[in-house]
C-alpha cells in the first residue's frame, strides 16, 4: 500500500519486509563527543522537574487524589499483593479503577526508599528521560541546532510543566515509550515502532487507542509486511482497551455500572451544564460535533498545544497519534479535561514535538528557514513559560519555609506508624507511606479511624471534598462521638479516639 503523493518524502526509497532502509548513521567514533550535551540537557530538566514536584509536596500542595492513591498502590505492590487504596475506599481494588500494572516497576525503588517522594523522583526521571530519544533522533535527522531547540522547547513545554507539578501519574511511563515509538516510526523502523508502542497497554487502559493509532500509521506507511505488523498492533490496542474496560471493571465493587459512573465525574449536573445538551443520543451527538469545540476553553487548549510548533506539527501524519487523547478529552463532560491544568496534556507533548521535527525533516528545511522556525518555537515556549508551573522555580515564595508547614509536620508526627487515619486532602499524601490513611469528609472512607487530622486553613477555592462549614460540622460531630483534641496549632486539628 503506497502513501499518498504528498507524503512520499516521508518514506525512504526502498523497503524490505517490515523494515525501511534509512540513511547510514554517523560514524560511532564521532558520536560520543557530540552527545554529552543531550544527556546534560536531560539531566538539568530532571533536576528541575524533581525540585518543582518535591517543593510542591513539601509546601503541602500535593493532594490525596492522586498522589495519595498512587503511593498506596506502589506500597501494595512492594508488600507483594494486588494494589488497594484506602483513599478510594476500604481495601478498594485499584485494578477496578485503572489498569496500570506498570506501577509494579516502582516497587523495588520503594523497598530502597519507602517514601511518597520516590514516586515524584521517578516521575521526573521518566519525563526527563523522554527528551533523550527525541533529541538524539532530531540531531541525526535535522541537525544539532534543531536538537537543541526542539529538545529544550519540549522539556519546557507547558503540558510537561503542568504534568510534573500535578502529583504523580502513571502516564509518566508513557512518555519515553511514545517518543521511542514515534521516532522509530518516523525513521521507517516499523517493527521497532510497534514493539515500543505495545507496552503502553500496561500503562493505562485508555492508551490502547493510542496503540491502535500507531498501528494504523505503521500499516499505512509500510509495505505488505508493514501492513500486517500495523494491523496486528492496532488490533492489540483495541483488544487491550476492551479487556480493560469490560473485564477489569469486574474488580470494581460497584461492577460495570460503578466503574462507568466513577469515570464520568461530570455526568451529573455539572456535566449537563458543561455540554449544554440533553441526555442520551442527543447529548452524545452534541459532544462529538459542536461539543468538541465548545466551550472556547477546548479550542484554547488545542491552540496552545500546537503553538510551540508554529502549527507545523499538523503537516506530519504522526500528529494523528494524538487524536484518541484529544477526542476523549474534548468529548468529556468533566470540565477539568478541557483545559491546560493538571496532567491531561502530558501525552500530547511528545506527539506534537516529534511531529514538529518530522515536518521539518519532510520539508527538508535547512539554513535560515530552519533557524526561523526554531527561533519561533523558542519564542512561543518562552512566552508561555511564566504562565505555567515551571516558573515557580524562580519565585521566592517557592523557597520559603512557612511556619504553617512546620506546624503541620509537627502535628502529623504525633500519629504513630501503622495507625488508621482520616486526613484532609493536602495532609493525606504525607501520611500515605506510613499509615492506613483515608480522606476526611469522603463518603467512602473507612469509618472510625484511630486519628483524624485536618488543616482548617485551606483557601475556599482549594477545598475538597468539603466546604469550611461542612468540615467544621464534621469535626464537631467527631468530638461528640468520642474523639478528643490531641493537638491544635496554627489551624491544624488532630483528634484521637478515646480508648
Short mmCIF file of C-alpha atoms in Angstrom, two decimals:
data_model
loop_
_atom_site.label_atom_id
_atom_site.label_comp_id
_atom_site.label_asym_id
_atom_site.label_seq_id
_atom_site.Cartn_x
_atom_site.Cartn_y
_atom_site.Cartn_z
CA UNK A 1 0.00 0.00 0.00
CA UNK A 2 1.54 3.29 -1.05
CA UNK A 3 1.40 6.51 0.88
CA UNK A 4 -0.38 9.44 -0.77
CA UNK A 5 1.75 11.53 -3.09
CA UNK A 6 2.04 14.37 -0.62
CA UNK A 7 3.85 12.10 1.83
CA UNK A 8 6.20 10.18 -0.44
CA UNK A 9 9.14 12.07 1.01
CA UNK A 10 8.32 10.60 4.40
CA UNK A 11 9.42 7.17 3.21
CA UNK A 12 12.96 6.19 2.27
CA UNK A 13 13.21 4.85 -1.28
CA UNK A 14 13.49 1.14 -0.52
CA UNK A 15 11.60 -1.21 1.75
CA UNK A 16 12.37 -4.73 2.87
CA UNK A 17 9.67 -6.62 4.75
CA UNK A 18 8.55 -4.57 7.67
CA UNK A 19 11.73 -2.54 7.91
CA UNK A 20 12.58 0.51 5.89
CA UNK A 21 16.14 1.30 4.89
CA UNK A 22 17.38 4.56 6.27
CA UNK A 23 20.37 6.77 5.75
CA UNK A 24 23.58 5.47 7.38
CA UNK A 25 24.26 6.71 10.88
CA UNK A 26 27.23 8.96 11.63
CA UNK A 27 30.44 7.08 12.47
CA UNK A 28 30.40 5.77 16.00
CA UNK A 29 33.68 7.43 16.93
CA UNK A 30 32.21 10.86 16.24
CA UNK A 31 29.08 10.45 18.28
CA UNK A 32 30.12 10.40 21.98
CA UNK A 33 31.83 13.78 21.82
CA UNK A 34 28.70 15.40 20.42
CA UNK A 35 26.19 13.59 22.61
CA UNK A 36 27.16 14.78 26.07
CA UNK A 37 25.10 17.95 25.86
CA UNK A 38 21.91 15.98 25.13
CA UNK A 39 22.43 13.96 28.28
CA UNK A 40 23.29 17.13 30.18
CA UNK A 41 20.08 18.76 28.96
CA UNK A 42 18.04 15.78 30.15
CA UNK A 43 19.88 15.90 33.48
CA UNK A 44 19.11 19.59 34.00
CA UNK A 45 15.44 19.01 33.17
CA UNK A 46 15.31 16.05 35.57
CA UNK A 47 16.67 18.22 38.36
CA UNK A 48 14.14 20.98 37.54
CA UNK A 49 11.17 18.57 37.45
CA UNK A 50 12.25 16.81 40.64
CA UNK A 51 12.84 20.06 42.51
CA UNK A 52 9.50 21.51 41.44
CA UNK A 53 7.44 18.46 42.38
CA UNK A 54 9.25 17.95 45.69
CA UNK A 55 8.83 21.60 46.68
CA UNK A 56 5.13 21.46 45.82
CA UNK A 57 4.81 18.38 48.02
CA UNK A 58 6.86 19.85 50.87
CA UNK A 59 4.72 23.01 50.86
CA UNK A 60 1.56 20.90 51.39
CA UNK A 61 0.22 21.42 47.88
CA UNK A 62 0.10 17.77 46.78
CA UNK A 63 -3.27 16.05 47.10
CA UNK A 64 -4.95 12.84 48.16
CA UNK A 65 -6.26 12.44 44.59
CA UNK A 66 -3.92 11.40 43.06
CA UNK A 67 -0.60 11.23 44.91
CA UNK A 68 -2.14 9.59 47.96
CA UNK A 69 -3.75 6.92 45.80
CA UNK A 70 -0.62 6.13 43.83
CA UNK A 71 1.66 5.78 46.85
CA UNK A 72 -0.82 3.30 48.31
CA UNK A 73 -0.76 1.38 45.01
CA UNK A 74 3.03 1.20 44.94
CA UNK A 75 3.10 0.33 48.63
CA UNK A 76 0.73 -2.58 47.89
CA UNK A 77 2.97 -3.92 45.13
CA UNK A 78 6.01 -3.54 47.39
CA UNK A 79 4.17 -5.63 50.01
CA UNK A 80 3.59 -8.38 47.46
CA UNK A 81 -0.16 -8.13 46.86
CA UNK A 82 -2.55 -6.66 44.31
CA UNK A 83 -2.94 -2.89 44.64
CA UNK A 84 -5.50 -1.42 47.02
CA UNK A 85 -6.14 2.17 48.01
CA UNK A 86 -7.75 3.29 51.25
CA UNK A 87 -8.23 6.73 49.68
CA UNK A 88 -10.70 5.23 47.22
CA UNK A 89 -12.41 3.21 49.94
CA UNK A 90 -11.68 0.43 52.47
CA UNK A 91 -9.42 -2.11 50.70
CA UNK A 92 -10.55 -0.70 47.35
CA UNK A 93 -9.06 -2.83 44.50
CA UNK A 94 -7.36 -0.30 42.24
CA UNK A 95 -7.39 -2.68 39.28
CA UNK A 96 -11.13 -1.99 39.24
CA UNK A 97 -10.36 1.69 38.74
CA UNK A 98 -7.43 1.79 36.31
CA UNK A 99 -5.33 -0.92 34.68
CA UNK A 100 -1.77 0.25 35.32
CA UNK A 101 0.36 -2.81 36.21
CA UNK A 102 3.44 -0.85 35.09
CA UNK A 103 3.38 0.76 38.55
CA UNK A 104 4.73 -2.52 39.95
CA UNK A 105 8.09 -1.47 38.48
CA UNK A 106 8.33 1.14 41.24
CA UNK A 107 8.12 -1.48 43.99
CA UNK A 108 11.90 -2.17 44.10
CA UNK A 109 12.54 1.57 44.41
CA UNK A 110 10.02 1.73 47.24
CA UNK A 111 11.85 -1.09 49.03
CA UNK A 112 15.01 1.04 48.94
CA UNK A 113 13.24 4.29 49.84
CA UNK A 114 9.78 3.74 51.37
CA UNK A 115 8.60 7.30 50.87
CA UNK A 116 5.98 9.06 48.80
CA UNK A 117 8.84 11.13 47.38
CA UNK A 118 10.18 8.16 45.44
CA UNK A 119 7.18 8.47 43.10
CA UNK A 120 7.91 12.13 42.41
CA UNK A 121 11.58 11.46 41.69
CA UNK A 122 10.71 8.52 39.43
CA UNK A 123 8.23 10.66 37.50
CA UNK A 124 10.84 13.37 36.99
CA UNK A 125 13.29 10.77 35.67
CA UNK A 126 10.77 9.25 33.26
CA UNK A 127 9.67 12.59 31.82
CA UNK A 128 13.23 13.91 31.51
CA UNK A 129 14.28 10.58 30.00
CA UNK A 130 11.82 11.06 27.15
CA UNK A 131 13.93 14.01 25.99
CA UNK A 132 16.80 11.68 25.08
CA UNK A 133 15.29 9.70 22.17
CA UNK A 134 13.69 12.86 20.82
CA UNK A 135 16.88 14.92 20.86
CA UNK A 136 19.08 12.10 19.54
CA UNK A 137 16.71 11.49 16.65
CA UNK A 138 16.36 15.19 15.80
CA UNK A 139 20.14 15.64 15.83
CA UNK A 140 20.55 12.73 13.45
CA UNK A 141 17.78 13.72 11.03
CA UNK A 142 17.51 17.52 11.17
CA UNK A 143 20.71 18.69 12.84
CA UNK A 144 22.27 19.73 16.15
CA UNK A 145 20.68 23.18 16.21
CA UNK A 146 17.24 21.64 15.85
CA UNK A 147 18.02 19.07 18.56
CA UNK A 148 18.97 21.85 20.99
CA UNK A 149 15.90 23.94 20.25
CA UNK A 150 13.29 21.20 19.99
CA UNK A 151 14.66 19.24 22.96
CA UNK A 152 14.64 22.36 25.13
CA UNK A 153 11.20 23.52 23.98
CA UNK A 154 9.79 20.06 24.62
CA UNK A 155 11.37 19.94 28.06
CA UNK A 156 9.97 23.37 28.97
CA UNK A 157 6.58 22.83 27.30
CA UNK A 158 3.54 23.88 29.31
CA UNK A 159 1.99 20.40 29.12
CA UNK A 160 5.09 18.87 30.65
CA UNK A 161 5.18 21.53 33.37
CA UNK A 162 1.51 21.00 34.24
CA UNK A 163 2.05 17.25 34.41
CA UNK A 164 5.12 17.14 36.65
CA UNK A 165 3.61 19.72 39.01
CA UNK A 166 0.37 17.80 39.46
CA UNK A 167 1.20 15.00 41.90
CA UNK A 168 2.19 11.70 40.24
CA UNK A 169 0.52 9.86 37.36
CA UNK A 170 1.14 6.61 35.55
CA UNK A 171 1.25 8.49 32.23
CA UNK A 172 4.86 9.37 33.06
CA UNK A 173 5.77 5.84 31.92
CA UNK A 174 4.13 6.52 28.56
CA UNK A 175 6.32 9.48 27.58
CA UNK A 176 9.58 7.62 26.84
CA UNK A 177 7.64 4.78 25.19
CA UNK A 178 5.71 7.17 22.97
CA UNK A 179 8.83 9.10 21.99
CA UNK A 180 10.74 5.92 21.14
CA UNK A 181 7.81 4.53 19.14
CA UNK A 182 7.16 7.72 17.18
CA UNK A 183 10.81 8.36 16.32
CA UNK A 184 11.15 4.75 15.16
CA UNK A 185 8.03 5.18 13.03
CA UNK A 186 9.40 8.37 11.50
CA UNK A 187 12.65 6.51 10.71
CA UNK A 188 10.74 3.73 8.99
CA UNK A 189 11.70 1.16 11.66
CA UNK A 190 8.20 -0.22 11.75
CA UNK A 191 8.70 -3.27 13.93
CA UNK A 192 10.57 -1.16 16.49
CA UNK A 193 7.69 1.33 16.46
CA UNK A 194 5.26 -1.48 17.25
CA UNK A 195 7.46 -3.00 19.94
CA UNK A 196 7.80 0.33 21.75
CA UNK A 197 4.07 1.03 21.44
CA UNK A 198 2.71 -2.25 22.80
CA UNK A 199 3.93 -1.75 26.42
CA UNK A 200 1.64 1.28 26.56
CA UNK A 201 -1.15 -1.24 27.17
CA UNK A 202 0.36 -1.80 30.63
CA UNK A 203 0.39 1.92 31.46
CA UNK A 204 -3.33 2.68 31.37
CA UNK A 205 -6.41 1.23 29.75
CA UNK A 206 -7.18 4.25 27.53
CA UNK A 207 -3.76 4.06 25.84
CA UNK A 208 -4.93 1.07 23.84
CA UNK A 209 -6.50 3.52 21.40
CA UNK A 210 -3.17 5.34 21.09
CA UNK A 211 -1.52 2.00 20.33
CA UNK A 212 -4.20 1.42 17.69
CA UNK A 213 -3.48 4.80 16.10
CA UNK A 214 0.23 3.96 15.94
CA UNK A 215 -0.62 0.59 14.41
CA UNK A 216 -2.73 2.17 11.68
CA UNK A 217 0.12 4.56 10.81
CA UNK A 218 2.51 1.61 10.62
CA UNK A 219 0.10 -0.16 8.26
CA UNK A 220 -0.24 2.96 6.12
CA UNK A 221 3.49 3.67 5.87
CA UNK A 222 4.77 0.12 5.33
CA UNK A 223 4.67 -2.42 2.53
CA UNK A 224 2.76 -5.72 2.77
CA UNK A 225 4.81 -6.83 5.78
CA UNK A 226 4.39 -3.45 7.43
CA UNK A 227 0.67 -3.59 6.83
CA UNK A 228 0.43 -6.87 8.71
CA UNK A 229 2.54 -5.56 11.61
CA UNK A 230 0.48 -2.39 11.78
CA UNK A 231 -2.89 -4.11 11.72
CA UNK A 232 -1.82 -6.58 14.40
CA UNK A 233 -0.61 -3.68 16.54
CA UNK A 234 -3.88 -1.81 16.03
CA UNK A 235 -5.88 -4.92 16.90
CA UNK A 236 -3.82 -5.46 20.05
CA UNK A 237 -4.51 -1.86 21.08
CA UNK A 238 -8.27 -2.12 20.64
CA UNK A 239 -8.40 -5.53 22.31
CA UNK A 240 -6.30 -4.31 25.23
CA UNK A 241 -8.61 -1.38 25.91
CA UNK A 242 -11.69 -3.58 25.52
CA UNK A 243 -10.39 -6.12 28.00
CA UNK A 244 -9.51 -3.41 30.50
CA UNK A 245 -12.92 -1.80 30.24
CA UNK A 246 -15.07 -4.92 30.09
CA UNK A 247 -13.16 -7.45 32.16
CA UNK A 248 -11.27 -5.37 34.72
CA UNK A 249 -14.42 -3.47 35.64
CA UNK A 250 -15.41 -6.70 37.38
CA UNK A 251 -12.85 -5.75 40.06
CA UNK A 252 -14.83 -2.61 40.84
CA UNK A 253 -17.02 -3.01 43.95
CA UNK A 254 -19.93 -1.48 42.04
CA UNK A 255 -19.46 -3.67 38.95
CA UNK A 256 -19.57 -2.20 35.46
CA UNK A 257 -22.11 0.47 36.43
CA UNK A 258 -19.95 1.59 39.34
CA UNK A 259 -16.88 1.62 37.12
CA UNK A 260 -18.64 3.69 34.47
CA UNK A 261 -20.06 6.24 36.92
CA UNK A 262 -16.72 6.65 38.73
CA UNK A 263 -15.06 7.56 35.41
CA UNK A 264 -17.69 10.09 34.41
CA UNK A 265 -17.47 12.69 37.20
CA UNK A 266 -19.24 15.28 35.08
CA UNK A 267 -22.21 13.14 34.18
CA UNK A 268 -24.39 14.85 36.75
CA UNK A 269 -25.49 18.43 36.91
CA UNK A 270 -22.05 19.79 36.27
CA UNK A 271 -21.75 17.70 33.19
CA UNK A 272 -25.09 18.84 31.86
CA UNK A 273 -24.09 22.44 32.37
CA UNK A 274 -20.83 21.83 30.61
CA UNK A 275 -22.36 20.35 27.48
CA UNK A 276 -25.48 22.38 27.37
CA UNK A 277 -27.35 19.50 25.77
CA UNK A 278 -29.90 16.89 26.69
CA UNK A 279 -29.31 13.27 27.63
CA UNK A 280 -28.95 10.09 25.62
CA UNK A 281 -28.24 10.17 21.89
CA UNK A 282 -28.73 13.92 21.67
CA UNK A 283 -26.04 14.57 24.24
CA UNK A 284 -23.68 12.08 22.56
CA UNK A 285 -24.21 13.73 19.19
CA UNK A 286 -23.55 17.15 20.70
CA UNK A 287 -20.34 16.01 22.41
CA UNK A 288 -18.83 14.65 19.21
CA UNK A 289 -19.84 17.57 16.99
CA UNK A 290 -20.25 21.10 18.30
CA UNK A 291 -19.22 19.95 21.76
CA UNK A 292 -15.69 19.26 20.52
CA UNK A 293 -15.03 22.99 20.12
CA UNK A 294 -17.29 24.47 22.79
CA UNK A 295 -16.80 25.95 25.26
CA UNK A 296 -13.90 28.06 23.99
CA UNK A 297 -11.52 26.58 26.55
CA UNK A 298 -11.23 23.47 24.39
CA UNK A 299 -10.06 25.42 21.36
CA UNK A 300 -7.64 27.38 23.53
CA UNK A 301 -6.05 24.16 24.76
CA UNK A 302 -5.61 22.85 21.20
CA UNK A 303 -4.10 26.13 20.05
CA UNK A 304 -1.68 26.20 22.96
CA UNK A 305 -0.67 22.58 22.32
CA UNK A 306 0.25 23.33 18.68
CA UNK A 307 1.53 26.88 19.07
CA UNK A 308 5.09 25.94 20.18
CA UNK A 309 5.43 24.02 16.90
CA UNK A 310 4.13 27.04 14.94
CA UNK A 311 1.35 24.63 13.87
CA UNK A 312 3.89 22.85 11.67
CA UNK A 313 3.15 19.61 13.56
CA UNK A 314 -0.09 19.44 11.56
CA UNK A 315 1.99 18.76 8.44
CA UNK A 316 3.22 15.43 9.78
CA UNK A 317 0.94 12.35 9.81
CA UNK A 318 2.45 11.49 13.21
CA UNK A 319 0.22 14.11 14.83
CA UNK A 320 -2.71 11.74 14.25
CA UNK A 321 -1.43 9.64 17.16
CA UNK A 322 -2.74 12.38 19.47
CA UNK A 323 -6.27 12.00 18.13
CA UNK A 324 -7.57 9.43 20.67
CA UNK A 325 -6.36 11.51 23.63
CA UNK A 326 -7.73 14.71 22.14
CA UNK A 327 -11.11 13.21 21.28
CA UNK A 328 -11.91 11.72 24.66
CA UNK A 329 -10.87 14.93 26.41
CA UNK A 330 -12.91 17.23 24.22
CA UNK A 331 -15.94 14.92 24.31
CA UNK A 332 -15.76 14.56 28.09
CA UNK A 333 -18.36 16.21 30.29
CA UNK A 334 -15.76 16.84 33.01
CA UNK A 335 -14.55 20.47 32.69
CA UNK A 336 -11.04 19.75 34.04
CA UNK A 337 -10.39 17.60 30.96
CA UNK A 338 -10.77 20.59 28.65
CA UNK A 339 -8.16 22.96 30.00
CA UNK A 340 -4.40 23.22 30.40
CA UNK A 341 -4.25 22.27 34.07
CA UNK A 342 -3.29 19.04 35.78
CA UNK A 343 -1.67 16.18 33.83
CA UNK A 344 -4.13 15.84 30.99
CA UNK A 345 -1.90 17.37 28.30
CA UNK A 346 1.16 15.34 29.24
CA UNK A 347 0.62 12.77 26.47
CA UNK A 348 0.18 15.44 23.80
CA UNK A 349 3.65 16.88 24.18
CA UNK A 350 5.80 14.05 22.76
CA UNK A 351 3.38 13.64 19.86
CA UNK A 352 3.32 17.27 18.77
CA UNK A 353 7.08 17.78 19.16
CA UNK A 354 8.04 14.61 17.30
CA UNK A 355 5.52 15.64 14.62
CA UNK A 356 7.12 19.11 14.52
CA UNK A 357 10.59 17.66 13.93
CA UNK A 358 9.18 15.20 11.39
CA UNK A 359 7.54 18.05 9.49
CA UNK A 360 10.85 19.93 9.34
CA UNK A 361 12.52 16.76 8.06
CA UNK A 362 9.87 16.10 5.43
CA UNK A 363 10.14 19.66 4.16
CA UNK A 364 13.91 19.42 4.00
CA UNK A 365 14.10 22.67 5.98
CA UNK A 366 17.66 23.94 6.25
CA UNK A 367 19.66 27.10 6.81
CA UNK A 368 17.91 30.35 7.63
CA UNK A 369 14.46 28.89 7.14
CA UNK A 370 15.18 26.22 9.79
CA UNK A 371 16.57 28.80 12.22
CA UNK A 372 13.44 30.93 11.80
CA UNK A 373 11.21 28.00 12.72
CA UNK A 374 13.38 27.10 15.70
CA UNK A 375 13.51 30.71 16.91
CA UNK A 376 9.73 30.97 16.58
CA UNK A 377 9.22 27.78 18.58
CA UNK A 378 11.57 29.01 21.29
CA UNK A 379 9.83 32.38 21.43
CA UNK A 380 6.38 30.84 21.90
CA UNK A 381 7.71 28.46 24.57
CA UNK A 382 9.32 31.31 26.49
CA UNK A 383 6.18 33.44 26.24
CA UNK A 384 4.11 30.64 27.76
CA UNK A 385 6.64 29.68 30.43
CA UNK A 386 5.65 32.30 33.07
CA UNK A 387 2.03 31.15 32.94
CA UNK A 388 2.76 27.55 33.94
CA UNK A 389 4.27 25.79 36.95
CA UNK A 390 7.96 25.62 35.99
CA UNK A 391 8.02 29.38 36.58
CA UNK A 392 7.56 28.64 40.28
CA UNK A 393 11.23 27.68 40.42
CA UNK A 394 12.24 31.35 40.15
CA UNK A 395 9.59 32.64 42.56
CA UNK A 396 10.84 33.49 46.10
CA UNK A 397 7.71 32.03 47.71
CA UNK A 398 8.67 28.57 46.42
CA UNK A 399 11.75 28.52 48.64
CA UNK A 400 10.28 29.90 51.85
CA UNK A 401 9.87 27.55 54.81
CA UNK A 402 6.47 28.62 56.05
CA UNK A 403 5.68 28.25 59.78
CA UNK A 404 2.38 26.60 58.89
CA UNK A 405 4.18 23.78 57.08
CA UNK A 406 6.47 23.22 60.05
CA UNK A 407 3.45 23.12 62.35
CA UNK A 408 1.66 20.64 60.09
CA UNK A 409 4.57 18.19 60.16
CA UNK A 410 4.87 18.61 63.93
CA UNK A 411 1.20 17.70 64.35
CA UNK A 412 1.35 14.76 61.91
CA UNK A 413 4.47 13.40 63.64
CA UNK A 414 2.29 12.64 66.66
CA UNK A 415 0.45 9.98 64.64
CA UNK A 416 2.20 6.58 65.06
CA UNK A 417 3.20 4.43 62.10
CA UNK A 418 0.59 1.87 61.07
CA UNK A 419 -2.33 3.77 62.60
CA UNK A 420 -5.68 4.20 60.87
CA UNK A 421 -6.22 7.85 59.99
CA UNK A 422 -8.59 10.19 58.21
CA UNK A 423 -6.82 13.28 56.89
CA UNK A 424 -7.77 16.31 54.84
CA UNK A 425 -6.70 16.20 51.21
CA UNK A 426 -3.41 18.16 51.44
CA UNK A 427 -2.20 16.32 54.54
CA UNK A 428 -3.05 12.83 53.35
CA UNK A 429 -0.05 12.32 50.99
CA UNK A 430 2.32 12.96 53.88
CA UNK A 431 0.82 10.05 55.82
CA UNK A 432 0.16 7.58 53.00
CA UNK A 433 3.60 5.95 53.15
CA UNK A 434 3.45 5.03 56.86
CA UNK A 435 -0.20 4.80 57.95
CA UNK A 436 -3.50 3.41 56.71
CA UNK A 437 -4.98 6.75 55.71
CA UNK A 438 -8.25 7.72 54.06
CA UNK A 439 -9.82 11.06 53.16
CA UNK A 440 -11.66 13.08 55.80
CA UNK A 441 -15.11 14.06 54.53
CA UNK A 442 -15.13 11.46 51.75
CA UNK A 443 -18.22 9.27 51.97
CA UNK A 444 -16.38 6.06 51.09
CA UNK A 445 -13.58 6.47 53.66
CA UNK A 446 -13.00 3.81 56.31
CA UNK A 447 -15.13 4.77 59.36
CA UNK A 448 -13.96 5.15 62.95
CA UNK A 449 -10.22 5.75 62.41
CA UNK A 450 -7.88 6.00 65.36
CA UNK A 451 -6.84 9.52 64.34
CA UNK A 452 -8.32 12.47 62.43
CA UNK A 453 -6.09 15.31 61.23
CA UNK A 454 -7.43 18.35 59.41
CA UNK A 455 -5.97 21.58 58.06
CA UNK A 456 -8.73 24.15 58.53
CA UNK A 457 -6.77 26.99 56.86
CA UNK A 458 -7.13 25.80 53.24
CA UNK A 459 -8.48 28.50 50.91
CA UNK A 460 -12.15 28.08 49.91
CA UNK A 461 -11.38 27.56 46.20
CA UNK A 462 -8.96 24.73 47.04
CA UNK A 463 -11.20 22.88 49.47
CA UNK A 464 -12.34 19.36 48.61
CA UNK A 465 -14.42 17.33 49.26
CA UNK A 466 -15.97 19.57 51.98
CA UNK A 467 -16.60 23.26 52.39
CA UNK A 468 -15.31 25.02 55.51
CA UNK A 469 -18.76 24.83 57.12
CA UNK A 470 -19.15 21.13 56.34
CA UNK A 471 -15.66 20.45 57.67
CA UNK A 472 -16.36 22.31 60.92
CA UNK A 473 -19.60 20.38 61.40
CA UNK A 474 -17.81 17.07 60.72
CA UNK A 475 -15.15 17.89 63.35
CA UNK A 476 -17.82 18.78 65.90
CA UNK A 477 -19.63 15.54 65.11
CA UNK A 478 -16.43 13.53 65.62
CA UNK A 479 -15.89 15.14 69.03
CA UNK A 480 -19.45 14.35 70.02
CA UNK A 481 -18.81 10.72 69.06
CA UNK A 482 -15.90 10.36 71.46
CA UNK A 483 -12.84 11.87 69.76
CA UNK A 484 -10.69 14.23 71.81
CA UNK A 485 -8.37 17.04 70.70
CA UNK A 486 -4.81 15.66 70.82
CA UNK A 487 -3.21 18.76 69.24
CA UNK A 488 -4.35 22.08 67.86
CA UNK A 489 -1.90 24.53 66.30
CA UNK A 490 -1.99 27.16 63.54
CA UNK A 491 -5.34 25.98 62.19
CA UNK A 492 -4.37 22.27 62.32
CA UNK A 493 -6.58 19.99 64.37
CA UNK A 494 -5.59 16.48 65.46
CA UNK A 495 -8.24 14.28 67.05
CA UNK A 496 -7.66 10.89 68.65
CA UNK A 497 -10.24 8.30 69.56
CA UNK A 498 -10.74 7.85 73.28
CA UNK A 499 -9.94 4.31 74.39
#
